[in-house]
mmCIF file of C-alpha atoms in Angstrom:
data_model
loop_
_atom_site.group_PDB
_atom_site.id
_atom_site.type_symbol
_atom_site.label_atom_id
_atom_site.label_comp_id
_atom_site.label_asym_id
_atom_site.label_seq_id
_atom_site.Cartn_x
_atom_site.Cartn_y
_atom_site.Cartn_z
ATOM 1 C CA MET A 1 70.001 62.768 -79.144
ATOM 2 C CA TYR A 2 66.911 62.329 -78.175
ATOM 3 C CA ALA A 3 64.386 59.391 -76.823
ATOM 4 C CA VAL A 4 61.137 58.059 -76.588
ATOM 5 C CA VAL A 5 60.101 56.999 -73.121
ATOM 6 C CA GLU A 6 56.787 55.216 -71.590
ATOM 7 C CA THR A 7 55.699 56.501 -68.119
ATOM 8 C CA GLY A 8 52.297 56.355 -66.717
ATOM 9 C CA GLY A 9 50.905 54.830 -69.660
ATOM 10 C CA LYS A 10 51.837 57.660 -72.288
ATOM 11 C CA GLN A 11 55.197 58.243 -74.162
ATOM 12 C CA TYR A 12 57.078 60.929 -74.312
ATOM 13 C CA LYS A 13 59.648 62.242 -76.690
ATOM 14 C CA VAL A 14 62.489 63.625 -74.345
ATOM 15 C CA SER A 15 66.097 64.881 -75.113
ATOM 16 C CA GLN A 16 68.674 66.220 -72.452
ATOM 17 C CA GLY A 17 67.306 69.357 -70.597
ATOM 18 C CA ASP A 18 63.693 69.028 -70.942
ATOM 19 C CA VAL A 19 61.319 69.720 -68.453
ATOM 20 C CA ILE A 20 58.211 67.350 -68.854
ATOM 21 C CA SER A 21 54.975 66.513 -66.949
ATOM 22 C CA VAL A 22 54.140 63.016 -66.133
ATOM 23 C CA GLU A 23 51.833 61.319 -63.933
ATOM 24 C CA ARG A 24 53.066 60.914 -60.198
ATOM 25 C CA LEU A 25 56.024 59.393 -59.424
ATOM 26 C CA SER A 26 57.304 58.660 -55.752
ATOM 27 C CA GLY A 27 59.911 60.439 -54.636
ATOM 28 C CA LYS A 28 60.620 63.941 -53.373
ATOM 29 C CA ALA A 29 61.731 67.244 -55.279
ATOM 30 C CA GLY A 30 65.390 66.960 -55.956
ATOM 31 C CA GLU A 31 65.776 62.800 -56.010
ATOM 32 C CA LYS A 32 66.987 61.167 -59.274
ATOM 33 C CA VAL A 33 64.471 59.047 -61.069
ATOM 34 C CA ALA A 34 65.752 56.295 -63.479
ATOM 35 C CA LEU A 35 62.980 55.432 -66.409
ATOM 36 C CA GLU A 36 63.902 51.815 -67.762
ATOM 37 C CA LYS A 37 60.661 51.795 -70.298
ATOM 38 C CA ILE A 38 62.877 53.277 -73.574
ATOM 39 C CA LEU A 39 60.961 52.434 -76.426
ATOM 40 C CA MET A 40 63.376 54.309 -79.049
ATOM 41 C CA ILE A 41 66.671 56.360 -78.669
ATOM 42 C CA ASN A 42 68.130 58.242 -81.518
ATOM 43 C CA ASP A 43 71.706 59.814 -81.338
ATOM 44 C CA GLY A 44 72.041 62.001 -84.390
ATOM 45 C CA ASN A 45 73.201 59.348 -86.899
ATOM 46 C CA LYS A 46 71.916 56.096 -85.445
ATOM 47 C CA THR A 47 68.442 55.206 -84.488
ATOM 48 C CA VAL A 48 67.599 52.082 -82.139
ATOM 49 C CA ILE A 49 64.002 50.797 -82.099
ATOM 50 C CA GLY A 50 63.386 48.383 -79.172
ATOM 51 C CA ASN A 51 61.443 45.564 -79.598
ATOM 52 C CA PRO A 52 59.365 46.369 -77.258
ATOM 53 C CA VAL A 53 62.161 48.394 -75.184
ATOM 54 C CA VAL A 54 65.602 48.968 -75.922
ATOM 55 C CA LYS A 55 67.945 46.825 -73.801
ATOM 56 C CA SER A 56 70.531 48.576 -71.376
ATOM 57 C CA ALA A 57 69.400 52.159 -71.979
ATOM 58 C CA LYS A 58 67.813 54.199 -69.485
ATOM 59 C CA VAL A 59 66.969 58.107 -69.147
ATOM 60 C CA VAL A 60 67.598 59.780 -65.871
ATOM 61 C CA GLY A 61 65.800 62.643 -64.441
ATOM 62 C CA GLU A 62 65.608 64.704 -61.594
ATOM 63 C CA ILE A 63 62.405 65.662 -59.693
ATOM 64 C CA VAL A 64 61.792 69.330 -59.721
ATOM 65 C CA LYS A 65 58.443 69.728 -58.180
ATOM 66 C CA GLU A 66 55.051 67.922 -57.607
ATOM 67 C CA GLY A 67 51.722 69.545 -58.176
ATOM 68 C CA ARG A 68 48.177 69.200 -59.179
ATOM 69 C CA GLY A 69 46.531 69.844 -62.838
ATOM 70 C CA GLU A 70 43.434 71.962 -63.984
ATOM 71 C CA LYS A 71 40.406 70.764 -62.068
ATOM 72 C CA ILE A 72 37.940 68.971 -64.825
ATOM 73 C CA ILE A 73 34.544 68.836 -64.281
ATOM 74 C CA VAL A 74 32.766 65.561 -64.892
ATOM 75 C CA PHE A 75 28.899 65.967 -65.560
ATOM 76 C CA LYS A 76 26.748 63.091 -66.228
ATOM 77 C CA MET A 77 22.740 63.611 -67.127
ATOM 78 C CA LYS A 78 19.902 61.533 -68.353
ATOM 79 C CA ARG A 79 17.657 63.939 -70.006
ATOM 80 C CA ARG A 80 13.749 63.904 -68.491
ATOM 81 C CA LYS A 81 14.434 61.810 -66.072
ATOM 82 C CA ASN A 82 16.060 64.325 -63.370
ATOM 83 C CA TYR A 83 19.332 62.520 -62.927
ATOM 84 C CA ARG A 84 22.275 64.965 -62.947
ATOM 85 C CA ARG A 85 25.623 64.115 -61.207
ATOM 86 C CA THR A 86 28.511 66.511 -61.026
ATOM 87 C CA ARG A 87 32.078 65.465 -60.034
ATOM 88 C CA GLY A 88 35.422 67.245 -60.455
ATOM 89 C CA HIS A 89 38.918 65.688 -60.786
ATOM 90 C CA ARG A 90 42.287 67.180 -60.193
ATOM 91 C CA GLN A 91 45.393 64.901 -61.692
ATOM 92 C CA THR A 92 48.590 65.036 -59.597
ATOM 93 C CA TYR A 93 51.523 65.200 -61.453
ATOM 94 C CA THR A 94 55.654 65.226 -61.511
ATOM 95 C CA SER A 95 58.063 67.687 -62.973
ATOM 96 C CA LEU A 96 60.972 65.806 -64.385
ATOM 97 C CA LYS A 97 64.190 67.595 -65.729
ATOM 98 C CA ILE A 98 66.046 65.001 -68.050
ATOM 99 C CA THR A 99 69.487 65.031 -66.830
ATOM 100 C CA GLU A 100 71.081 62.446 -69.186
ATOM 101 C CA ILE A 101 70.211 59.879 -71.635
ATOM 102 C CA THR A 102 72.516 56.745 -71.807
ATOM 103 C CA ALA A 103 71.972 53.958 -74.779
#
């Protein structure tokens, strides 16, 4: 059984036992989080596609840890104008372990 969920503006294909990294969610490590925006669910022989979401379906996950991703460098430059700006950014994320999928 797997489901396609949307969180943080991105879509993820998840099944039970998967560990995924999503944009930061509120909560501490060990807490349960319910994802309500289920776009599609498949139980092996039947597929249900939402319009836009599947009603009465939810995916429950447990927060494993919170962290920050790799640093990226944002560099802006205009040639021949002596304009250079450098900034860095580290995106925060939450690791979720999917514990159950209910249709």
